[in-house]
Amino acid sequence: MALAGTLVATLGLAACSKDPEPAPTTPTVTVDASVDPSKTDAPTPEGPIIYPLTGVKVDEVPQRPAIAVKVENTAAARPQSGLEDADIVWETVVEFEVPRFIAVYHSKTPESVGPVRSARPVDLHVAAPMHALLVASGAQKRMNIRIGRLPEIQSISHDAGAAGLGRISTRRAPHNVYADLATVWKSADANHSAPPSGELKFALEADEATAVVDGKGAKNIAISLSSAARPAWAWDAGSSTWLRSEGSAKAMTAAGTQLAATNLVLIETEQLDSKLDAQGGAMVPDQKFKGKGKALVATGGKVVEATWKKAGVSDPLELVDADGEPILLAPGTTWIEMLNKGKSSYTVD
């Protein structure tokens, strides 16, 4: 209203004035011949700068690649080091129904990560889309060949003498290989030095996440990955995170805190025989992580059904809703549980 009043007053003064109106003038326009008129569109306002793997706002994205570390998850390995600092943690099942983690780092640099164990075929689906450094204690010869066939991945192997990997004295082999990520990052070659582009999509604020807006309330998510892997997650409103347990016991870090995640994603894939036999001829599984399948996304104490899509081993993972729109996660850490179709299950209450 103040602006309207000023305009009226100005018009009134102009109407009462007896001074003659000045003669119209033609403005002088100067053209810069060096400017291409076809390229003078106004710049598009940029959004906030975020960490590519967490969606958390940051002043500047670290100019370094993602590191994917194969971490053991057995009683002998717990409590693990560094999992609380991972941007994304994948949990999968290897031979003998044993669970293992693929912990992905970019935004933070923990002092120590481990125990580090050997690479498996499923790791390629995680590391390749990010052009990541894949850190492992080692791998079978035929597995190393598979890694070498993917130029998107740079292998960092303890068995090969890579810097930043070593054994600690407080644990017995094979549970005692640990990684120093600050040193590992220095090993990145020219083809694996750029920050990851990021696969998951994030809302700008937690209350704008898809599950928060469209999902149903949930307090507990119990998962049966295999006979040896039964993780459980409980929503904690105080910390706005999902707290992890291994069965009925709290899953703790070496630093003494309970493992937690801002987002929890369950994806169902078909287990395949990788043809890489383990001890006694045991089947080393891979996952048919191509095409699309069922998914569940948990954020903010709510869950929403989703569909995952992936074109190939080196292509990014997509999460979409029933209308084909991207699922938006809350800014923060994400844990992804890879369920085996027809074998794994979960309950939500």
CSV table of C-alpha atoms in Angstrom, one decimal, residues 49-58 83-89 104-108 198-207 209 233 235 239-242 260-265 297-300 328-336:
chain,number,residue,atom,x,y,z
A,49,ILE,CA,26.2,-26.6,-2.9
A,50,ILE,CA,25.8,-30.1,-1.4
A,51,TYR,CA,27.9,-33.2,-0.7
A,52,PRO,CA,27.1,-35.5,-3.7
A,53,LEU,CA,26.5,-38.6,-1.5
A,54,THR,CA,24.6,-37.1,1.4
A,55,GLY,CA,22.8,-34.0,0.1
A,56,VAL,CA,24.1,-32.0,3.1
A,57,LYS,CA,24.9,-28.4,2.4
A,58,VAL,CA,28.5,-27.4,2.3
A,83,LEU,CA,31.3,-47.0,9.7
A,84,GLU,CA,29.7,-44.0,11.5
A,85,ASP,CA,31.6,-41.7,9.1
A,86,ALA,CA,30.5,-43.3,5.8
A,87,ASP,CA,28.2,-41.4,3.5
A,88,ILE,CA,26.5,-44.6,2.3
A,89,VAL,CA,26.8,-48.2,3.6
A,104,VAL,CA,31.4,-45.5,0.8
A,105,TYR,CA,33.3,-42.3,1.9
A,106,HIS,CA,33.6,-38.9,0.4
A,107,SER,CA,32.5,-36.1,2.8
A,108,LYS,CA,34.4,-37.3,5.9
A,198,GLY,CA,26.0,-39.0,-6.8
A,199,GLU,CA,23.2,-41.5,-7.5
A,200,LEU,CA,20.7,-40.8,-4.8
A,201,LYS,CA,18.5,-37.8,-4.9
A,202,PHE,CA,18.0,-35.5,-1.9
A,203,ALA,CA,15.4,-33.0,-0.8
A,204,LEU,CA,16.8,-29.6,0.3
A,205,GLU,CA,15.3,-30.1,3.8
A,206,ALA,CA,14.4,-33.3,5.7
A,207,ASP,CA,10.7,-32.5,5.9
A,209,ALA,CA,11.8,-36.0,1.7
A,233,TRP,CA,16.4,-50.6,12.7
A,235,TRP,CA,13.3,-44.9,14.6
A,239,SER,CA,18.3,-37.9,16.9
A,240,SER,CA,16.1,-38.1,13.8
A,241,THR,CA,17.8,-41.3,12.7
A,242,TRP,CA,17.3,-45.0,12.4
A,260,ALA,CA,22.6,-44.8,12.8
A,261,ALA,CA,21.3,-43.7,9.4
A,262,THR,CA,19.2,-40.8,8.3
A,263,ASN,CA,17.8,-42.9,5.4
A,264,LEU,CA,17.3,-46.6,5.1
A,265,VAL,CA,16.7,-48.2,1.7
A,297,VAL,CA,12.5,-46.2,1.5
A,298,ALA,CA,12.5,-45.2,5.2
A,299,THR,CA,13.0,-41.6,6.2
A,300,GLY,CA,11.8,-39.5,9.1
A,328,LEU,CA,14.0,-37.7,-2.5
A,329,LEU,CA,15.9,-38.7,0.6
A,330,ALA,CA,16.6,-36.4,3.6
A,331,PRO,CA,20.0,-34.9,3.7
A,332,GLY,CA,22.3,-37.2,5.6
A,333,THR,CA,23.7,-40.7,5.6
A,334,THR,CA,22.0,-43.7,3.9
A,335,TRP,CA,22.2,-47.4,4.6
A,336,ILE,CA,21.1,-49.8,1.8
